[in-house]
mmCIF file of C-alpha atoms and ligand atoms in Angstrom:
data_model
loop_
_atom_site.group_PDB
_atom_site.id
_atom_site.type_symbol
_atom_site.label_atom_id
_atom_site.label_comp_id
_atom_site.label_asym_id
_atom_site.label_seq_id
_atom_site.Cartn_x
_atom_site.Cartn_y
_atom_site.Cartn_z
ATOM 1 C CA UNK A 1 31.059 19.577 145.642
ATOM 2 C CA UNK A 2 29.151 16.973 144.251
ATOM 3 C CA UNK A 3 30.216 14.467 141.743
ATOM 4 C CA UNK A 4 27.941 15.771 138.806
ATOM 5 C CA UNK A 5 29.471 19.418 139.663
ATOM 6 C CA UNK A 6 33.066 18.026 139.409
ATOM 7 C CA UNK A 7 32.147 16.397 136.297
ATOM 8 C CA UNK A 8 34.560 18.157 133.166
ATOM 9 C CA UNK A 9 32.204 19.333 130.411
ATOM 10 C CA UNK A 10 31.243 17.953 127.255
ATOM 11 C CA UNK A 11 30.625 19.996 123.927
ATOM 12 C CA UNK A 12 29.018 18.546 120.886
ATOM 13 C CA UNK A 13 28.482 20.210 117.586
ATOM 14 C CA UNK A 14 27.003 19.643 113.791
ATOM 15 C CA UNK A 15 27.348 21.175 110.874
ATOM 16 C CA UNK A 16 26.109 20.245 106.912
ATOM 17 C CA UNK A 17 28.262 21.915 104.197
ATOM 18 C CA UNK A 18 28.240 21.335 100.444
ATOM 19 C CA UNK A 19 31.027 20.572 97.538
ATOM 20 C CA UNK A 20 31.843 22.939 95.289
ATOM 21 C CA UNK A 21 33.186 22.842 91.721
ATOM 22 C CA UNK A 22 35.605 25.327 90.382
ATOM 23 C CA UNK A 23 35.572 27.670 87.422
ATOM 24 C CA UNK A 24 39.074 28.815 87.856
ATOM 25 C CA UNK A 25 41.221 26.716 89.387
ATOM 26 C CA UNK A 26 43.864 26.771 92.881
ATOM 27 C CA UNK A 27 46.429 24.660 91.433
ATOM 28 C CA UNK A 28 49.886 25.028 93.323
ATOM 29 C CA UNK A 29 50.266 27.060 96.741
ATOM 30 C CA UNK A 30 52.710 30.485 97.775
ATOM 31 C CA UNK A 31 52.661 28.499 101.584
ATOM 32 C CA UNK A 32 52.372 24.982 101.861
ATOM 33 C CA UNK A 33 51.738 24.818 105.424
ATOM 34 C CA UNK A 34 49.525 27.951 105.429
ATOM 35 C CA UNK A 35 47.594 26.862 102.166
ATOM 36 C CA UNK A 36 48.177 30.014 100.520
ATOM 37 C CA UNK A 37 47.583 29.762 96.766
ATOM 38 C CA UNK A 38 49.112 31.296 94.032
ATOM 39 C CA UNK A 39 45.773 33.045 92.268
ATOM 40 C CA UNK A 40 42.361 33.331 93.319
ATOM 41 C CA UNK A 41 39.728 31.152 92.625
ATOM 42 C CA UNK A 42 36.182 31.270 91.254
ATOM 43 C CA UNK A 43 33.804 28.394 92.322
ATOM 44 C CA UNK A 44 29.946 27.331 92.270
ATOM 45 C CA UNK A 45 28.838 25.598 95.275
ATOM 46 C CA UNK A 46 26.863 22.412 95.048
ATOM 47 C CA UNK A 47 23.357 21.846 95.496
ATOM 48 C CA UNK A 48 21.945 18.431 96.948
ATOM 49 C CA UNK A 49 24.811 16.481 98.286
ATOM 50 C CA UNK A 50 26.709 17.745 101.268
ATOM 51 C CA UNK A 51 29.017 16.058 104.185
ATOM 52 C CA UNK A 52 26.654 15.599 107.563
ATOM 53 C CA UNK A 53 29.509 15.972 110.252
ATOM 54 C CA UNK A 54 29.505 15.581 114.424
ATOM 55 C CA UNK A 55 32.245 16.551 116.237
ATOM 56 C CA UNK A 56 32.113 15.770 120.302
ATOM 57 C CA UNK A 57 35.100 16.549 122.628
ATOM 58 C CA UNK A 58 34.629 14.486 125.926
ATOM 59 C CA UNK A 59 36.252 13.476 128.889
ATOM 60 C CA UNK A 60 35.466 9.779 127.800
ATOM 61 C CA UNK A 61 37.383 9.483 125.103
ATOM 62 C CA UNK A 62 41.026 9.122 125.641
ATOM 63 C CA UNK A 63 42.213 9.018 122.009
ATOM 64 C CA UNK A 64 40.296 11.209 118.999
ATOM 65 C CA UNK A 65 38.207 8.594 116.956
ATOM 66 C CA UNK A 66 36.995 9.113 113.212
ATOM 67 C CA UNK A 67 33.912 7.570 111.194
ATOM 68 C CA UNK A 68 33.435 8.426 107.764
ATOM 69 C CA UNK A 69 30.739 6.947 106.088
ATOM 70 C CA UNK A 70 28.832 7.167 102.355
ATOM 71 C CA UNK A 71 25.815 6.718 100.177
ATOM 72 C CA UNK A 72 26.582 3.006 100.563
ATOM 73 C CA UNK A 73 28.443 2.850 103.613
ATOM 74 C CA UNK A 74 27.939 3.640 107.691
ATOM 75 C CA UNK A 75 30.560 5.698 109.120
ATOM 76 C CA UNK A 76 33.121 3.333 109.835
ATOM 77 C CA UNK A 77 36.387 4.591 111.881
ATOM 78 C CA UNK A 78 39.870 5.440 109.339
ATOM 79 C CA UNK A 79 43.055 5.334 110.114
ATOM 80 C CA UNK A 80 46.383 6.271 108.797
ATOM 81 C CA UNK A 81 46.895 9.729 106.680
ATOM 82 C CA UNK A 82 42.677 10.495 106.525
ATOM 83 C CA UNK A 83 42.555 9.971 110.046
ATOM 84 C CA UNK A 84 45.738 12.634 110.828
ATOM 85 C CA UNK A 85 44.026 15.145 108.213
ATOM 86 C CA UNK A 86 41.296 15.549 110.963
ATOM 87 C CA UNK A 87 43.083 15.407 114.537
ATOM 88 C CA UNK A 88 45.729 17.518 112.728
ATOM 89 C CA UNK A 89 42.252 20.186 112.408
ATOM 90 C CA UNK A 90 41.150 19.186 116.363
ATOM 91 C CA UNK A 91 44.398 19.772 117.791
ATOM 92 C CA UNK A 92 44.258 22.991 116.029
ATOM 93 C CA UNK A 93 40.510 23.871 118.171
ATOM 94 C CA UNK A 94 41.537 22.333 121.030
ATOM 95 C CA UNK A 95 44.314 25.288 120.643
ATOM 96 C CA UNK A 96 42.179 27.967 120.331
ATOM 97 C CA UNK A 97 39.420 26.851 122.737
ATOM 98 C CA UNK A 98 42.385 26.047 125.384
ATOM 99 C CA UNK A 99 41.114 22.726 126.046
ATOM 100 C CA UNK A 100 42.657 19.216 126.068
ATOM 101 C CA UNK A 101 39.910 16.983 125.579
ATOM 102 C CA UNK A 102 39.897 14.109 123.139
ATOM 103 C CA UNK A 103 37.290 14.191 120.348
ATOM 104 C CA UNK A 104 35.190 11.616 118.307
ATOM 105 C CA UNK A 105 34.139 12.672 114.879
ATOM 106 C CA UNK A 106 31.369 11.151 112.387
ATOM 107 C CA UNK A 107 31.006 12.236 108.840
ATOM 108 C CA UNK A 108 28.566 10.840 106.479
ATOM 109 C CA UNK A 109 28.656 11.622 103.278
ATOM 110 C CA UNK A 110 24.962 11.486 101.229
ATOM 111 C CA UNK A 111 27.296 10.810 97.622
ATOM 112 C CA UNK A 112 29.491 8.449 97.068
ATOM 113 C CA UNK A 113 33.072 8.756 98.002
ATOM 114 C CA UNK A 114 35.386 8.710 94.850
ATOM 115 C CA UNK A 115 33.323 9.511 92.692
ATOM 116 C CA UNK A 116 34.666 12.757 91.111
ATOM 117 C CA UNK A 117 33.022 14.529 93.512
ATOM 118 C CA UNK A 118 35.405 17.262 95.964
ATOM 119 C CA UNK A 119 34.221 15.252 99.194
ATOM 120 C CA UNK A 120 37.186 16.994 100.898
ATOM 121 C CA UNK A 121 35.637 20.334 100.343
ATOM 122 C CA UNK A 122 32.246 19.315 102.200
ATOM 123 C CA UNK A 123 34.156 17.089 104.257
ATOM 124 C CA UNK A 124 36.839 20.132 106.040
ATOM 125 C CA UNK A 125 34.386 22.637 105.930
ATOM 126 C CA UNK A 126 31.768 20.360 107.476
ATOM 127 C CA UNK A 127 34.635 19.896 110.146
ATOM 128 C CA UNK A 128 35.711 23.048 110.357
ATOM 129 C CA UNK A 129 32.044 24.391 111.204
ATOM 130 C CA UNK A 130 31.120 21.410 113.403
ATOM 131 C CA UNK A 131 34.410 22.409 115.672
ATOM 132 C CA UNK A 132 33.470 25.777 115.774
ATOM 133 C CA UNK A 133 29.570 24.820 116.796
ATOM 134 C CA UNK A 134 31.037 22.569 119.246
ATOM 135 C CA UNK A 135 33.243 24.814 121.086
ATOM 136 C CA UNK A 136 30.450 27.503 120.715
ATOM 137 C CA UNK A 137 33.046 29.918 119.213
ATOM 138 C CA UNK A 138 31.650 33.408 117.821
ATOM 139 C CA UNK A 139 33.758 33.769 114.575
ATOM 140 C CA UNK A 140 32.618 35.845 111.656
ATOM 141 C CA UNK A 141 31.652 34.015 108.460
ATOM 142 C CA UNK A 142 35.384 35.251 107.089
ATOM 143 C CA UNK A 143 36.737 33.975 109.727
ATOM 144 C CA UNK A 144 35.184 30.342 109.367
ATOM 145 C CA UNK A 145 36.378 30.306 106.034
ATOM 146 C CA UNK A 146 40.089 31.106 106.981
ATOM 147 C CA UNK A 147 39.983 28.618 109.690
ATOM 148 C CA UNK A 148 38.093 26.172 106.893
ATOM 149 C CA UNK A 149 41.314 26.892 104.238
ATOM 150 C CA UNK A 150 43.931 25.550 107.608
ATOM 151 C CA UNK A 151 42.202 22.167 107.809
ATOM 152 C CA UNK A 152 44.080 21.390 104.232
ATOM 153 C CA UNK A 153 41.716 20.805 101.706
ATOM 154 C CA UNK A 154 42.071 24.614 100.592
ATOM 155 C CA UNK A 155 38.982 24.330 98.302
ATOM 156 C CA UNK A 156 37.176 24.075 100.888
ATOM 157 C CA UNK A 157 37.300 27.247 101.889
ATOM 158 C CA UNK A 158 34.392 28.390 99.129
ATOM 159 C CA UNK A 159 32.221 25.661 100.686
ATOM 160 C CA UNK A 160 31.798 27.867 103.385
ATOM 161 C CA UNK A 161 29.567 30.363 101.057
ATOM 162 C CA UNK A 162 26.338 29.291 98.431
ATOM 163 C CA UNK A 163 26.066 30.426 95.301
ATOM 164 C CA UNK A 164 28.777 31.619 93.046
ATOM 165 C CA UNK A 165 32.619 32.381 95.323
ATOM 166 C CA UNK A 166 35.726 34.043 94.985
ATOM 167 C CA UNK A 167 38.263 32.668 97.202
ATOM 168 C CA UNK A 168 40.973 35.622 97.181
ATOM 169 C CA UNK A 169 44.690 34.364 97.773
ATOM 170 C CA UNK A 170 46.131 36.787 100.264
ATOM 171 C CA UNK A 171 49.588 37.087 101.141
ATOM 172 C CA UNK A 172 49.066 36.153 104.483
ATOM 173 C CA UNK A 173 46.638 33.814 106.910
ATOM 174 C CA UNK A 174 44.283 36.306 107.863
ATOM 175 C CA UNK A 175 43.835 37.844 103.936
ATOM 176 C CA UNK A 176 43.330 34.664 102.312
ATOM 177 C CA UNK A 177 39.346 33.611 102.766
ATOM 178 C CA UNK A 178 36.788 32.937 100.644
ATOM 179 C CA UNK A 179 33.597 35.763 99.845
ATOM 180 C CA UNK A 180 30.173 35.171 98.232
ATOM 181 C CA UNK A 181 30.116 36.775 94.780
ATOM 182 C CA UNK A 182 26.396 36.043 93.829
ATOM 183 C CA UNK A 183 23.477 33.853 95.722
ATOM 184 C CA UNK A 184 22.174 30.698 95.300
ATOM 185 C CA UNK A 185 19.000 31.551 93.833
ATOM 186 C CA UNK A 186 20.942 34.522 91.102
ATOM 187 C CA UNK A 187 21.032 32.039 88.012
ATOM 188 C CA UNK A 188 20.049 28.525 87.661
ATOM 189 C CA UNK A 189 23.178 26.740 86.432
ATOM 190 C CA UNK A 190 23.787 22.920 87.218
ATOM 191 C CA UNK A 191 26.781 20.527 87.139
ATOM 192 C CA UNK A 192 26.370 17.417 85.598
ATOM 193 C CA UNK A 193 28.883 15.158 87.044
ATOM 194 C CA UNK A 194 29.659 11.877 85.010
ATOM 195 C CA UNK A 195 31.294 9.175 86.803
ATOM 196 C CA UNK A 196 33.843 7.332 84.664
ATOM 197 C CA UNK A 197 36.023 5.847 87.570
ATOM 198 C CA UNK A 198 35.560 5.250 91.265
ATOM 199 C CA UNK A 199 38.916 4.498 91.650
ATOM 200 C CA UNK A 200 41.324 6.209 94.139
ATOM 201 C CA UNK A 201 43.527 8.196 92.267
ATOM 202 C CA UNK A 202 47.600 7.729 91.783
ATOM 203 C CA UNK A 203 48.230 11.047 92.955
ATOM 204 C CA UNK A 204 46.158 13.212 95.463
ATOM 205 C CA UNK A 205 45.625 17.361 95.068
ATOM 206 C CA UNK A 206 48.417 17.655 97.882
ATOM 207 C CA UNK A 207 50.959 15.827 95.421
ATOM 208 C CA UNK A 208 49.282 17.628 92.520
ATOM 209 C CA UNK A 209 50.190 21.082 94.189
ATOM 210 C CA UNK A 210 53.487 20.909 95.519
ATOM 211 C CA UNK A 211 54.135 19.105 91.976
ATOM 212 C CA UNK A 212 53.083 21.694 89.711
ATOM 213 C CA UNK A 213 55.864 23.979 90.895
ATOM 214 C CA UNK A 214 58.241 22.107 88.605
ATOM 215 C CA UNK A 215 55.491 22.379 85.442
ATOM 216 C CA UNK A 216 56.931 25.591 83.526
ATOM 217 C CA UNK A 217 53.269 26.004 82.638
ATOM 218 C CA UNK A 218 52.755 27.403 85.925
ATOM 219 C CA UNK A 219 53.786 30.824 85.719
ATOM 220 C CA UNK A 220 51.283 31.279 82.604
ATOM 221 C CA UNK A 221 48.804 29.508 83.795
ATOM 222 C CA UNK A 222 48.824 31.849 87.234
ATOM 223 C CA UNK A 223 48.936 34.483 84.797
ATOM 224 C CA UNK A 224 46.326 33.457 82.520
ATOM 225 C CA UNK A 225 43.687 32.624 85.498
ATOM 226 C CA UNK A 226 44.331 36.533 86.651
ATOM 227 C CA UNK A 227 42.139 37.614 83.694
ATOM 228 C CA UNK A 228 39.962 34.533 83.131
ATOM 229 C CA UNK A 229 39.113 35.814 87.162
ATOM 230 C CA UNK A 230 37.889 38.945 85.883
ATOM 231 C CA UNK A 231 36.305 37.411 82.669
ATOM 232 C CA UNK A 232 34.444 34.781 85.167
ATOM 233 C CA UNK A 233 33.004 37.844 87.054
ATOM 234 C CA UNK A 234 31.987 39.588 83.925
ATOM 235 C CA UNK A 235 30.040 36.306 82.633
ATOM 236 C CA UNK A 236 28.253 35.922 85.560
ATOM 237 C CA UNK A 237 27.412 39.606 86.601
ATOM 238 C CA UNK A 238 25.930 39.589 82.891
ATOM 239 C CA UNK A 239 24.723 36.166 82.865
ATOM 240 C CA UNK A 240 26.775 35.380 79.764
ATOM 241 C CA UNK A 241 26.359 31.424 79.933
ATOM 242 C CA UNK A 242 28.684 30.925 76.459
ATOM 243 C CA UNK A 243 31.481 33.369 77.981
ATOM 244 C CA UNK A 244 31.333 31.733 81.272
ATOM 245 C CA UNK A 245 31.842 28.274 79.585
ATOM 246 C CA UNK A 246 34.370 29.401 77.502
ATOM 247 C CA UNK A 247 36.560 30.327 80.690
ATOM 248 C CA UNK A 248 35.886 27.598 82.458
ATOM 249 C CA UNK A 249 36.898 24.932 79.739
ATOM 250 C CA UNK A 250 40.268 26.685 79.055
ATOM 251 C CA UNK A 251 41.005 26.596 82.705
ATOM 252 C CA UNK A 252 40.154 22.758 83.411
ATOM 253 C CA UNK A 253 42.629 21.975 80.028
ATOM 254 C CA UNK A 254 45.275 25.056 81.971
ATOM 255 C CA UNK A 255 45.191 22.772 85.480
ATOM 256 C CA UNK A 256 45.598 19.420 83.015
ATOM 257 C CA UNK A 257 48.273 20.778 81.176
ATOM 258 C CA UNK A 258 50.541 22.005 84.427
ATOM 259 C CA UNK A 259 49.294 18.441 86.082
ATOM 260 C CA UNK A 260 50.906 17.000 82.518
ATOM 261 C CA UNK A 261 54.237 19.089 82.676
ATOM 262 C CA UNK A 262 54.710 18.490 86.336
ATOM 263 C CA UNK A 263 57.575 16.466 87.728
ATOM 264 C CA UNK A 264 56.435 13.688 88.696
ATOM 265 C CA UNK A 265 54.041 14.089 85.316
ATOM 266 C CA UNK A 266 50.470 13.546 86.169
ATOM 267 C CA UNK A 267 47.754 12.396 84.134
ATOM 268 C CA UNK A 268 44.476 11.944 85.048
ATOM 269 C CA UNK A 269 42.400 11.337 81.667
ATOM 270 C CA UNK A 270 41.364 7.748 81.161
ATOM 271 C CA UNK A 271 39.986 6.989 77.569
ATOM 272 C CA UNK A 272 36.509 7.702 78.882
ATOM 273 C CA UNK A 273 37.415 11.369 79.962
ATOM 274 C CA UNK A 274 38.748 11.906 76.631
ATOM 275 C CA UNK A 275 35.524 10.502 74.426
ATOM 276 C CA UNK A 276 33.303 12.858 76.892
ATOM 277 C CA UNK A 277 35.713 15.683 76.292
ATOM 278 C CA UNK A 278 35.191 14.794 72.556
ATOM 279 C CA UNK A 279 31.687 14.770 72.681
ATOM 280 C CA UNK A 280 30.773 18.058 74.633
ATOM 281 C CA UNK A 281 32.222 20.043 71.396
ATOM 282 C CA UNK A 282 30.378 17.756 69.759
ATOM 283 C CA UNK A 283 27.568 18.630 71.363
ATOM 284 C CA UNK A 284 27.848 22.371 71.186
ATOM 285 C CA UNK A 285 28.633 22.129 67.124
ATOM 286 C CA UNK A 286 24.584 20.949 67.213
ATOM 287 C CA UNK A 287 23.684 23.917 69.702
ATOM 288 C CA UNK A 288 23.777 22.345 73.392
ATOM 289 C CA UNK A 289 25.669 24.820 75.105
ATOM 290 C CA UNK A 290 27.542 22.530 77.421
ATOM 291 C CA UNK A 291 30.935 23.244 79.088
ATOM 292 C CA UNK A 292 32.991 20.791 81.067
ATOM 293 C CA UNK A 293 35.738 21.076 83.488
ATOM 294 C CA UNK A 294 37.573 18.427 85.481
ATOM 295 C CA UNK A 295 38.650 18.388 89.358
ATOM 296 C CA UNK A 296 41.723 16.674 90.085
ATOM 297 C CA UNK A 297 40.668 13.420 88.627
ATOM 298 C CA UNK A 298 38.888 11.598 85.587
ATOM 299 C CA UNK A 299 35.465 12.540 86.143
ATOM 300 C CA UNK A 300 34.278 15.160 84.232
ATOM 301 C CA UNK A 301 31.662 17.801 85.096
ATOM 302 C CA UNK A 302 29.591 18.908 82.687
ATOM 303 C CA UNK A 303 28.310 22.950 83.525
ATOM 304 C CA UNK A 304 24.865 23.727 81.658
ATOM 305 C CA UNK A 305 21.831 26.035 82.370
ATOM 306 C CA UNK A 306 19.188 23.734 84.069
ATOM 307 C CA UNK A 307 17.110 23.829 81.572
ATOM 308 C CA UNK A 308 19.578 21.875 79.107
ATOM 309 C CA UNK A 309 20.787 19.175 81.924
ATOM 310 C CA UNK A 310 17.680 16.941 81.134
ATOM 311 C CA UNK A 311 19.275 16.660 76.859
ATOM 312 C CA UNK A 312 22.804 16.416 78.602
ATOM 313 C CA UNK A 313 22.256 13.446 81.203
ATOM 314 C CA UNK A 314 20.154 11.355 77.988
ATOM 315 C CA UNK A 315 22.962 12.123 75.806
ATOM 316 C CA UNK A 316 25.794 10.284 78.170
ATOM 317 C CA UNK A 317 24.155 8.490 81.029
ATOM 318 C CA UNK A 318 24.018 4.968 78.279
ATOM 319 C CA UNK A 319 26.926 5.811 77.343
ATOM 320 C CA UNK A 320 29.860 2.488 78.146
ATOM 321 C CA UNK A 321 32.167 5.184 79.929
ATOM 322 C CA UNK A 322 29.774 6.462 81.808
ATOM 323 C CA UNK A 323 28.798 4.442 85.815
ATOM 324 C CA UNK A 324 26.906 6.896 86.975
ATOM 325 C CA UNK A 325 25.561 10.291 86.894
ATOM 326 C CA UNK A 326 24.870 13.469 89.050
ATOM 327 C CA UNK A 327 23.051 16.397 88.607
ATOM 328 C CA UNK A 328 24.052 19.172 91.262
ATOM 329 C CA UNK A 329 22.161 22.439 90.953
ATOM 330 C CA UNK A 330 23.768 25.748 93.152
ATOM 331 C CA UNK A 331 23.464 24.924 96.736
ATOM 332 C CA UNK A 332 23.827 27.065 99.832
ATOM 333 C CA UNK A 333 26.736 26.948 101.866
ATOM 334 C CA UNK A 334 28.112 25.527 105.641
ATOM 335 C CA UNK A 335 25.274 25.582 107.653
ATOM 336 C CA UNK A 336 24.820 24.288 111.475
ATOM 337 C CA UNK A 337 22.412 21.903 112.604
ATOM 338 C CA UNK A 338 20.856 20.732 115.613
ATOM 339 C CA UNK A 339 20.855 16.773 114.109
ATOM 340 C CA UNK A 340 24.013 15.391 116.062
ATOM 341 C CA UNK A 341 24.790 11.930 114.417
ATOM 342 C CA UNK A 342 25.609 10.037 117.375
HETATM 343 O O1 PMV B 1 41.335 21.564 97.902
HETATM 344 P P1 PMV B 1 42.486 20.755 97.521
HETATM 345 O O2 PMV B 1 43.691 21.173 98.283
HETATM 346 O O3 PMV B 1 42.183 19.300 97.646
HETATM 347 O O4 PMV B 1 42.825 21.038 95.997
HETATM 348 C C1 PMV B 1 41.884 20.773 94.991
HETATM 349 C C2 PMV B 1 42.134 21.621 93.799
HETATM 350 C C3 PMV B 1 41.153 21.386 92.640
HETATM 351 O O5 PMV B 1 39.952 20.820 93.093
HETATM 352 C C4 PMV B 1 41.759 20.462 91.622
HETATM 353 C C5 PMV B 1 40.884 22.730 91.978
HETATM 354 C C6 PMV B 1 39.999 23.666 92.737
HETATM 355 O O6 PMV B 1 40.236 24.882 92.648
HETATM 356 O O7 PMV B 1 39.045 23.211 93.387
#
């Protein structure tokens, strides 16, 4: 046999996947390690920014290596807790594809990390897909999105689908995945994201979740988001933009206030948060329907139709809270691609 023959394999995969933001909100979890949540979620995916990732397992590498890389930054390798977040996911493929090869893994971001934006929703599913490419598995969109919800970052799992998702919570592995509710292209909504900090936060969505177990918010707010689920799906099927924002302000201040209550308590307002906060029902009081919702962080996202981001972004982007802007329409979900980064 020649040498070439002998040689092991090489497989080498890409994928391009989106943020998302979420109407309802998955704040706490049935099953830590299994990311299980305790209510289904209702999200829009992102339009225009998106985590590129690479994933290549080799024979030459003898350790798995990880770039990540942003708007303003090459991929440059991580270590510690971001870099264990992603071998955790390759030891996971390396399971299922019975192989023991090593794996390097780029990631470049187009936005800019920290800035209010879910990067670890484009980031896992990016991951998640670019595995799966790799390893040339056959897996059924439900399935990528199950296998996208294991890598952690359980929001992610919506990524996986464009348009407007339902991520249903399941009482086990295989029932919890995320489903498409309506397209891209079925209403032309955009999120205005205002960046008030850049700052890493005190506490990250995994402290945030097991935390809010001690909040006694939580029951009510799990039972609250039940029907604000069903209201969300109303709204949209009947393209109710004032009932939709309605929903999806109560359930930003229903995360806030568990996050408040927890133990440890966690607040994530800064004084600029608050003013924006202030100025959105401003806003609507002289007719601008605009909504806003928050993430896990400061940054606020404001929800409008497209038509009304244009008077939204010249209302704030001067503002002396306000660093920088966004303006995300609906984007499509994971998708492959044949442009490997390295
Ligand atoms: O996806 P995680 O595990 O990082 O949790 C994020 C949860 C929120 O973004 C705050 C809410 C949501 O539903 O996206």
């Amino acid at each position: 046999m020649s040498e070439k023959s002998q040689k092991k394999p090489s497989y080498k995969g890409s994928a391009i996947s989106p943020p998302n933001i979420a109407f309802s909100k998955y704040w706490g979890k049935t099953n830590h390690e299994l990311v299980l949540p305790a209510n289904d979620s209702i999200s829009m995916t992102l339009g225009s920014i998106y985590s590129h990732t690479t994933v290549e397992f080799s024979p030459q590498y003898d350790q798995d290596l990880v770039e990540i890389g942003d708007q303003n930054h090459s991929p440059q390798p991580v270590a510690g807790s971001k870099k264990t977040r992603v071998t955790t996911h390759l030891a996971r493929f390396r399971k299922l594809a019975s192989i023991e090869l090593k794996a390097k893994v780029v990631s470049q971001n187009n936005f800019p990390l920290g800035a209010g934006i879910a990067s670890s929703a484009s980031a896992f599913s990016a991951l998640t897909a670019a595995c799966i490419a790799a390893l040339g598995l056959q897996v059924s969109k439900k399935r990528q999105s199950i296998l996208t919800r294991l890598a952690g970052s359980g929001s992610a799992t919506r990524s996986v689908f464009g348009g407007f998702v339902r991520w249903q919570k399941g009482r086990e592995s295989n029932q919890s995945y995320a489903y498409q509710l309506f397209p891209a292209d079925y209403w032309a909504l955009a999120d205005v994201v205002l960046v008030i900090s850049n700052q890493e936060k005190k506490f990250s969505s995994l402290q945030g979740h097991s935390a809010s177990a001690q909040s006694s918010l939580t029951n009510a707010r799990v039972r609250q988001t039940k029907l604000d689920n069903q209201g969300l799906e109303q709204a949209l099927a009947q393209k109710n933009f004032a009932a939709l924002g309605k929903i999806i302000e109560k359930q930003m201040y229903l995360l806030h206030a568990v996050a408040m209550t927890s133990n440890p308590a966690i607040l994530y307002w800064q004084p600029g948060t608050v003013w924006v906060l202030q100025q959105v029902q401003r806003l609507r009081q002289q007719g601008v329907q605009v909504y806003a919702t928050l993430d896990a962080g400061p940054n606020p996202h404001l929800i409008v139709e497209q038509v009304n981001a244009h008077r939204v972004i010249e209302y704030f982007k001067n503002s002396q809270y306000v660093q920088d802007y966004f303006c995300c329409p609906v984007g499509r979900g994971t998708r492959f691609t044949s442009k490997h980064l390295f």
